[in-house]
Coordinates of C-alpha atoms and ligand atoms in Angstrom, one line a residue:
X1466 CA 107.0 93.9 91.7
X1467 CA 104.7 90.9 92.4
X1468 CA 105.1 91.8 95.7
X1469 CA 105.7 88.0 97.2
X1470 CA 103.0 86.6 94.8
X1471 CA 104.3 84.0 92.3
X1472 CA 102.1 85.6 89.5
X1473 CA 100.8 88.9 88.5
X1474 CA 97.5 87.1 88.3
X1475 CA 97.4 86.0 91.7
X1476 CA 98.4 89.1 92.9
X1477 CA 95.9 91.5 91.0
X1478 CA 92.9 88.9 92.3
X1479 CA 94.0 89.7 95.7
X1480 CA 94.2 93.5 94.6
X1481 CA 90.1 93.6 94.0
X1482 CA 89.3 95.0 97.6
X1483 CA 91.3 98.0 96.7
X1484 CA 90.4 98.3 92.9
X1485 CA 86.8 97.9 94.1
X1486 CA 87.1 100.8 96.6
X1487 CA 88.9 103.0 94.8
X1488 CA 86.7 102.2 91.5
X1489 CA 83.8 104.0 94.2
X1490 CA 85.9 106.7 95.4
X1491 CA 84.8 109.9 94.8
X1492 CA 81.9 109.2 92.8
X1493 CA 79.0 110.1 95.3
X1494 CA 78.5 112.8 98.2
X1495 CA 77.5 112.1 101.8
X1496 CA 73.6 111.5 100.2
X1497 CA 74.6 108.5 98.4
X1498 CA 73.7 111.5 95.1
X1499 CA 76.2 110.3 92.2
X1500 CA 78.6 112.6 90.5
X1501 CA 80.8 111.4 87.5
X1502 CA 82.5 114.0 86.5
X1503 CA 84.0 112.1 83.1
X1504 CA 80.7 111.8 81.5
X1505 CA 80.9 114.8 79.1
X1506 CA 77.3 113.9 77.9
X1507 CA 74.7 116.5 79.8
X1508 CA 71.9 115.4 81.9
X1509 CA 69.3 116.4 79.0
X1510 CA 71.3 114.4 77.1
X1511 CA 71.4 111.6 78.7
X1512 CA 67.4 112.3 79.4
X1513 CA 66.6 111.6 75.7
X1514 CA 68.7 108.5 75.3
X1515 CA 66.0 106.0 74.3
X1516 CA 67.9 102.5 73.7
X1517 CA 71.9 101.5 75.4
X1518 CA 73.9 99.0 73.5
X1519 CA 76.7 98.0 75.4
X1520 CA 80.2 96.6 73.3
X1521 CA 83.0 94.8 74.4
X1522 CA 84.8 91.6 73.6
X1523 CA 85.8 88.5 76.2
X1524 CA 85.4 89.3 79.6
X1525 CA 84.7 92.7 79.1
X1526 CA 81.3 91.5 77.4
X1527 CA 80.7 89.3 79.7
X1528 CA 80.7 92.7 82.2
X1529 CA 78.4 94.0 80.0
X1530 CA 76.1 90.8 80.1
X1531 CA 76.0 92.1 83.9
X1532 CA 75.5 95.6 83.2
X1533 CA 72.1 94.9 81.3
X1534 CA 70.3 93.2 84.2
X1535 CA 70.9 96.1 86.7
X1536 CA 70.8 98.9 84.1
X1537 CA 67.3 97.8 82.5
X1538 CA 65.9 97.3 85.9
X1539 CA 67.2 100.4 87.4
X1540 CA 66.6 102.7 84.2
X1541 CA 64.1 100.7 82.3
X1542 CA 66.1 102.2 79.4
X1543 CA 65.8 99.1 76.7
X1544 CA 69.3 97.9 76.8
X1545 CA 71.4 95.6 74.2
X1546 CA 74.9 93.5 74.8
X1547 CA 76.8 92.8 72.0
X1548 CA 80.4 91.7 71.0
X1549 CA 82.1 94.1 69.3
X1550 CA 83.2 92.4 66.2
X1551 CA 79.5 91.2 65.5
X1552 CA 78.1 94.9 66.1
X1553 CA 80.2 96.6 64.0
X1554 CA 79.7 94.2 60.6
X1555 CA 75.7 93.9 61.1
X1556 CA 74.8 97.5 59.9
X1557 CA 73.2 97.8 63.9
X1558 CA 70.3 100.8 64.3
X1559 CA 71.7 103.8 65.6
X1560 CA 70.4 107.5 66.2
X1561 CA 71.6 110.4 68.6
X1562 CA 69.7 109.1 71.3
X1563 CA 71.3 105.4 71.4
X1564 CA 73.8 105.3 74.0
X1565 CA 76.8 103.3 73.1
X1566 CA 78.4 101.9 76.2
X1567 CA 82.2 100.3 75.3
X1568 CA 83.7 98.2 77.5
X1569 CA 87.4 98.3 77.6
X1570 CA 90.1 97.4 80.0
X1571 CA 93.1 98.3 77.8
X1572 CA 91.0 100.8 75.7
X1573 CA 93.0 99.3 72.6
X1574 CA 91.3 96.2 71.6
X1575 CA 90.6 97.0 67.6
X1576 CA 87.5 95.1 67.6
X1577 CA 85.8 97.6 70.2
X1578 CA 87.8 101.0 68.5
X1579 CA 86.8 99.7 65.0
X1580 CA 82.7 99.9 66.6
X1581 CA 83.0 103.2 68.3
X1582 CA 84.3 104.6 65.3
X1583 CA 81.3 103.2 63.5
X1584 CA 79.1 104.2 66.2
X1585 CA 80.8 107.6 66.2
X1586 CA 80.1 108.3 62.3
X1587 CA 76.3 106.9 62.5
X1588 CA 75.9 110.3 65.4
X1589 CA 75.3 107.8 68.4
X1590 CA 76.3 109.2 71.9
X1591 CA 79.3 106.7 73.1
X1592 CA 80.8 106.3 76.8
X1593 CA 83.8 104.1 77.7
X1594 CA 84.6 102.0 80.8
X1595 CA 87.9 101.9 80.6
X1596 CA 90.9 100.9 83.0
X1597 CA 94.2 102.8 80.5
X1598 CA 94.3 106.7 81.0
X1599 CA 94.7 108.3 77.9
X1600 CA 93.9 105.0 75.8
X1601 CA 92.7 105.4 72.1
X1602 CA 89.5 104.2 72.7
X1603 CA 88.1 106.9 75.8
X1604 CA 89.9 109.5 73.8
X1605 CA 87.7 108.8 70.7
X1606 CA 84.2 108.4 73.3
X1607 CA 82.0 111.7 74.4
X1608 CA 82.4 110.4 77.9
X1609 CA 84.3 107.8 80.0
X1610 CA 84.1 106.6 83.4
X1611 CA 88.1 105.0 84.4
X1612 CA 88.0 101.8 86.4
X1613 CA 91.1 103.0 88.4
X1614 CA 91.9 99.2 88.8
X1615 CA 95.9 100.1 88.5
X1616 CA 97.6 98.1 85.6
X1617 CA 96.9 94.9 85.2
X1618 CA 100.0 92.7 83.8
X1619 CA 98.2 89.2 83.9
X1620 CA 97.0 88.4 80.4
X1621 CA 93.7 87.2 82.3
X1622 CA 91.4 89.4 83.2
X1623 CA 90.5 90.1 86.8
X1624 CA 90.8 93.2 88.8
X1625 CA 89.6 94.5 85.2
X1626 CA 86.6 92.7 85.1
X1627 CA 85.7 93.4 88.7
X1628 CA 86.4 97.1 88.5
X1629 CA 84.2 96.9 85.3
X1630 CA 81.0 95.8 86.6
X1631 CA 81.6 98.8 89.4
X1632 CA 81.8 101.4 86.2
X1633 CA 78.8 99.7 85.1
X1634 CA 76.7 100.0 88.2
X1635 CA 77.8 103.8 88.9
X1636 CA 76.5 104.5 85.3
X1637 CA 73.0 102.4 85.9
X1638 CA 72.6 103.9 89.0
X1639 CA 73.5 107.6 87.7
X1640 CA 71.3 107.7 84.9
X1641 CA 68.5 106.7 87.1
X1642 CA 69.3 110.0 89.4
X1643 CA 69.5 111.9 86.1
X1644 CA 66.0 110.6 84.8
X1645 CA 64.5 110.7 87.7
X1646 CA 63.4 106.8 87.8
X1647 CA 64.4 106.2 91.0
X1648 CA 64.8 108.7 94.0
X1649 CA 67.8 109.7 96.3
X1650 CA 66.8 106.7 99.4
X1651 CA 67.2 103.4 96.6
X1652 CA 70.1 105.1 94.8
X1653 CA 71.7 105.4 98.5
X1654 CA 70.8 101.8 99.8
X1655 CA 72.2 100.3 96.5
X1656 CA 75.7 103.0 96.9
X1657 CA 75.8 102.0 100.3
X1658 CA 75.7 97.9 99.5
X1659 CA 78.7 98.9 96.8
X1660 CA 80.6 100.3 99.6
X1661 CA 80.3 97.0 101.7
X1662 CA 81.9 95.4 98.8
X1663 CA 85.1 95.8 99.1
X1664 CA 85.0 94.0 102.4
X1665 CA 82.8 91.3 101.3
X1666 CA 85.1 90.7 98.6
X1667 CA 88.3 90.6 101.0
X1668 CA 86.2 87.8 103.2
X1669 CA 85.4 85.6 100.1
X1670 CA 89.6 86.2 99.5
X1671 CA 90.3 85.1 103.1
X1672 CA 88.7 81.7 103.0
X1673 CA 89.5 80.3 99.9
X1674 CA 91.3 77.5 101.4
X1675 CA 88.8 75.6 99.8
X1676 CA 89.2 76.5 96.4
X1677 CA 93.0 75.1 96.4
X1678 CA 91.9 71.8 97.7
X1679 CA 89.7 71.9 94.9
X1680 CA 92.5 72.7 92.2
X1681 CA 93.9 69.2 93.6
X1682 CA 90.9 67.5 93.2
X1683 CA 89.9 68.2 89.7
X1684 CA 93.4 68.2 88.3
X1685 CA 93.2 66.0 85.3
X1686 CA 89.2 67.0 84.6
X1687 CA 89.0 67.0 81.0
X1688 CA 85.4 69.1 80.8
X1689 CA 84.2 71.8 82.9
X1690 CA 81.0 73.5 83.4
X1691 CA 79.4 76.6 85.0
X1692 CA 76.2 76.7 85.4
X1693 CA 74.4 80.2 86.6
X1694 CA 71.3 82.0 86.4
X1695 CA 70.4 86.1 86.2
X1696 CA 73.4 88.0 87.0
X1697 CA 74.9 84.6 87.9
X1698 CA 74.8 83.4 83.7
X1699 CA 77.5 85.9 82.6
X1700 CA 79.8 84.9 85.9
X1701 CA 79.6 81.4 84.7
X1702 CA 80.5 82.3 81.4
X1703 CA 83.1 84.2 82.9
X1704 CA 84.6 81.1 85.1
X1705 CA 84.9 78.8 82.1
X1706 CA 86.5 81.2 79.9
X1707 CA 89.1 82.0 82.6
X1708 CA 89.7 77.8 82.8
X1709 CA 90.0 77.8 78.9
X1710 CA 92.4 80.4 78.9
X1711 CA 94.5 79.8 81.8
X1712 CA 94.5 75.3 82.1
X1713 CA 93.3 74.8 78.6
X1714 CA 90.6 72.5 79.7
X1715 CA 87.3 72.4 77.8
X1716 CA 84.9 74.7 80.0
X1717 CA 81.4 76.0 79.1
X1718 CA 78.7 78.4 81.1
X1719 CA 75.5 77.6 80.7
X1720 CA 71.6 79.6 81.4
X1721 CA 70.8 76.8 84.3
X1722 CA 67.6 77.3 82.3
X1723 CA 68.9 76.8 79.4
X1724 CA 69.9 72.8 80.4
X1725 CA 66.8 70.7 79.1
X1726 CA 67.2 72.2 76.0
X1727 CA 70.1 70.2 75.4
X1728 CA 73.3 70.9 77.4
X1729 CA 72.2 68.0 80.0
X1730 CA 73.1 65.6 77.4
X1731 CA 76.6 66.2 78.6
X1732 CA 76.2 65.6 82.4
X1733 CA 77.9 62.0 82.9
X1734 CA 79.5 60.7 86.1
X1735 CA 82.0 62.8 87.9
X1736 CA 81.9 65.7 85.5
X1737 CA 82.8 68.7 88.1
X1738 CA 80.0 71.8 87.4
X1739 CA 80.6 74.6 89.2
X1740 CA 76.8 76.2 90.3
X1741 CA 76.1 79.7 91.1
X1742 CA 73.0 80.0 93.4
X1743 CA 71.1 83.4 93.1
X1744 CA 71.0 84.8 96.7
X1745 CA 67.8 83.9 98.1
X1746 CA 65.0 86.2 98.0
X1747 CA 61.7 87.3 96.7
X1748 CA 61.9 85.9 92.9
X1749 CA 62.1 82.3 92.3
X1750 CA 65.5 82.5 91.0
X1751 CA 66.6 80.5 93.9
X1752 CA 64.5 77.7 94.0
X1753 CA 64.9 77.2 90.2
X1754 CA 68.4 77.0 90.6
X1755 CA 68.4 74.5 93.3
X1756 CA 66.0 72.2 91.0
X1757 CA 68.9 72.4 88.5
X1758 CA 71.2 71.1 90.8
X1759 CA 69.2 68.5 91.9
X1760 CA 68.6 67.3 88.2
X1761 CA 72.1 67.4 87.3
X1762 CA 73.2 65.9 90.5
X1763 CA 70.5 63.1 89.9
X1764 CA 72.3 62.2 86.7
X1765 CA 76.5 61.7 88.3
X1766 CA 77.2 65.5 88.1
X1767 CA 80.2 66.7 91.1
X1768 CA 78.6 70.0 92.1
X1769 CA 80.7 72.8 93.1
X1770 CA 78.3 75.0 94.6
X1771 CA 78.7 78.4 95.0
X1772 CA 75.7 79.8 97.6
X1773 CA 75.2 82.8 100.1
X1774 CA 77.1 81.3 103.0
X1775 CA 73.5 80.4 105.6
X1776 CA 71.6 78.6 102.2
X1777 CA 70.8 75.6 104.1
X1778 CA 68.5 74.3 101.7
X1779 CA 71.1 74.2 99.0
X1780 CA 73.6 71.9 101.3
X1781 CA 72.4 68.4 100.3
X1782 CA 72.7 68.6 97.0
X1783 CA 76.4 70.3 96.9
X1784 CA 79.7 67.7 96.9
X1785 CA 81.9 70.9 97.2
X1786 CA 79.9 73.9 99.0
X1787 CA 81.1 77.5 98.4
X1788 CA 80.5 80.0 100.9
X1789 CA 79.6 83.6 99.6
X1790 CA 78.7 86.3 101.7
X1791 CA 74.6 87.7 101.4
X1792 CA 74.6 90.7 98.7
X1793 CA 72.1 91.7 96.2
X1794 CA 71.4 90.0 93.6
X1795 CA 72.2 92.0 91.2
X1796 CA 75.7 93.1 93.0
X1797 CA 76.6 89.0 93.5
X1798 CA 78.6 89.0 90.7
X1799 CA 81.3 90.9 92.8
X1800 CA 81.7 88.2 95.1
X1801 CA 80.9 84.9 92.8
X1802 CA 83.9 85.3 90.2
X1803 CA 86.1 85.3 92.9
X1804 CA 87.0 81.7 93.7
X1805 CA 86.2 81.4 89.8
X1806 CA 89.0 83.0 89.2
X1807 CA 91.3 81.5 92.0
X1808 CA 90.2 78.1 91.1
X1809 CA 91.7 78.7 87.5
X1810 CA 94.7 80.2 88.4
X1811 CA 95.5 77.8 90.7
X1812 CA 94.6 75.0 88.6
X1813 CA 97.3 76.1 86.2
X1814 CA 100.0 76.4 88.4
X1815 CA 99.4 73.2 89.3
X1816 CA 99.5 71.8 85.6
X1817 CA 102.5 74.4 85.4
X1818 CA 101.4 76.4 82.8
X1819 CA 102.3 80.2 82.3
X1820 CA 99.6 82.1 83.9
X1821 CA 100.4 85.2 83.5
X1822 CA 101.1 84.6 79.5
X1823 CA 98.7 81.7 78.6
X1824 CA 99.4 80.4 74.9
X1825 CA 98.5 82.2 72.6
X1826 CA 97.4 85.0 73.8
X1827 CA 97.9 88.8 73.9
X1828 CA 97.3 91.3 76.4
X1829 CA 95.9 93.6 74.0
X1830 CA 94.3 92.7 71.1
X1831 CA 94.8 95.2 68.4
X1832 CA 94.1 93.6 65.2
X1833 CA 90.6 93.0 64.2
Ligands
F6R67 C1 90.0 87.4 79.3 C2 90.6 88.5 78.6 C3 90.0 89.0 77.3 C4 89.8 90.5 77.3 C5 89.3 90.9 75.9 C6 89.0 92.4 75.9 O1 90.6 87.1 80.5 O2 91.5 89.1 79.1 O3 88.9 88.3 77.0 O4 88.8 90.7 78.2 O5 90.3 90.7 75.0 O6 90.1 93.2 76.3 P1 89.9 94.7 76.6 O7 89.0 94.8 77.9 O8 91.3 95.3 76.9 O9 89.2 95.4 75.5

């Protein structure tokens, strides 16, 4: 059932062109107009909804962290992220017109249940992204929007999280049809860049050569960062917990902004940081990241650099260059996690750890 893969992990990566497309299927006509039919929330509803916090725990926050840069620029709907477990002990602010997003691939994890059900009681509207039919979690929510990812066995997260961040666009992009912020032609252009995703995703699969030469190299790294910016922060948080989990090395994601505020104390000669370069475009997201580089690089730093494929200004300053395909900013998370998440998988086999069961761990986590 691994179907010629040596682990489930492997195997659901390589899945993500599929769980992609069918994540999309069926949830827009031939306009690009957006109809999902699980949200059991009406459109007047959804009009009123004045703030969105949006709960999960792990990786499934870390979709989330995603979610709130497309979401507040699409709907300009004031928009929160929180884990679970902190939202539901903090007494948070709640009325009929907060929308409470929870993000779930099993749709059992206690932590997220145990908020809904707070949410639930203090009359807050909640919708669940979740990947389990028939899970405790969408059957407590007002609406949910399924991932249709297919099971996922590894304990790591993958074609969850992938699939996740596709709920999460669909439900940005639909409640800015429903309130009117934007109109049919940007909805489209943005459904139609989703739709080139599955096959921009299958390309970033295809040449990963790289990333296994990589595994060889840093076998024996004791510390690991990701760096990102944007949309590119939560993938880089996302890439170092996927190392923790799966090699058990020390890995943290940084704000690239966030790095003369302390976290460049750390960089010393030979430390591998993994670097996720905004696509380059208007903003100056680009440019700040390369200045990053440049600093950490200046100080020892091995950067693994993770850029649109034709960012020849970014070359120089990469020991290990990463080719991604050119997508929106907002939609690069899609492609960046990718050799992330082949990088720690491989890594482990390598060190011959259990991928699929890491220490420790549980698939589901259903005590609080
Ligand atoms: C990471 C991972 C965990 C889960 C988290 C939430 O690879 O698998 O961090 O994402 O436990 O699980 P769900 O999404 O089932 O609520």
């Amino acid at each position: 059932e691994k179907d010629g893969y040596d682990w489930f992990m492997r195997k659901e990566i390589f899945e993500q062109p599929r769980a992609i497309g069918d994540g999309l299927l069926g949830r827009h006509d031939e306009a690009g107009q957006l109809q999902l039919d699980e949200v059991r929330i009406s459109d007047d509803e959804l009009r009123e909804i004045d703030k969105i916090i949006i709960i999960g725990c792990g990786t499934a926050n870390y979709a989330g962290m995603v979610a709130k840069y497309a979401i507040e620029h699409w709907t300009r709907i004031p928009c929160e992220v929180e884990l679970a477990h902190e939202f539901r002990y903090r007494d948070p602010i709640l009325t009929r017109n907060t929308l409470v997003v929870a993000i779930s691939q099993s749709g059992e994890t206690a932590d997220t249940l145990m908020a809904i059900r707070h949410a639930v009681k203090q009359k807050a509207r909640v919708l669940a992204i979740c990947n389990t039919n028939g899970s405790t979690i969408p059957r407590e929510s007002d609406a949910v929007i399924y991932t249709h990812a297919g099971p996922e066995i590894g304990v790591a997260s993958t074609k969850g999280f992938s699939t996740q961040l596709v709920a999460c666009y669909l439900l940005g992009l639909y409640l800015a049809q429903v309130r009117g912020n934007k109109f049919g032609d940007e909805i489209a252009a943005v459904v139609r860049e989703l739709e080139k995703m599955p096959a921009h995703v299958q390309r970033v699969l295809d040449d990963s050569a790289s990333v296994y030469e990589l595994a060889q190299r840093f076998l024996g790294a004791r510390s690991v960062l990701f760096l990102g910016r944007h949309a590119g922060f939560p993938v880089a948080l996302e890439g170092a917990l996927k190392l923790k989990e799966l090699a058990y090395i020390h890995a943290e994601g940084f704000a690239a902004g966030e790095l003369k505020h302390g976290p460049i104390a750390l960089i010393e000669e030979g430390l591998p940081v993994f670097c996720i370069v905004p696509p380059r475009g208007r903003d100056q997201l680009h440019d700040k990241m390369i200045s990053a580089i440049q600093e950490i690089r200046a100080r020892g730093a091995l950067t693994i650099v993770l850029a649109e494929e034709d960012d020849d200004e970014v070359v120089p300053y990469a020991d290990v260059f990463i080719p991604l395909p050119t997508v929106p900013t907002l939609l690069q998370p899609l492609v960046a996690t990718i050799p992330l998440q082949l990088f720690s998988c491989e890594l482990a086999t390598l060190m011959g750890h259990d991928v699929d069961q890491p220490r420790n761990l549980a698939k589901s986590v259903t005590v609080e």
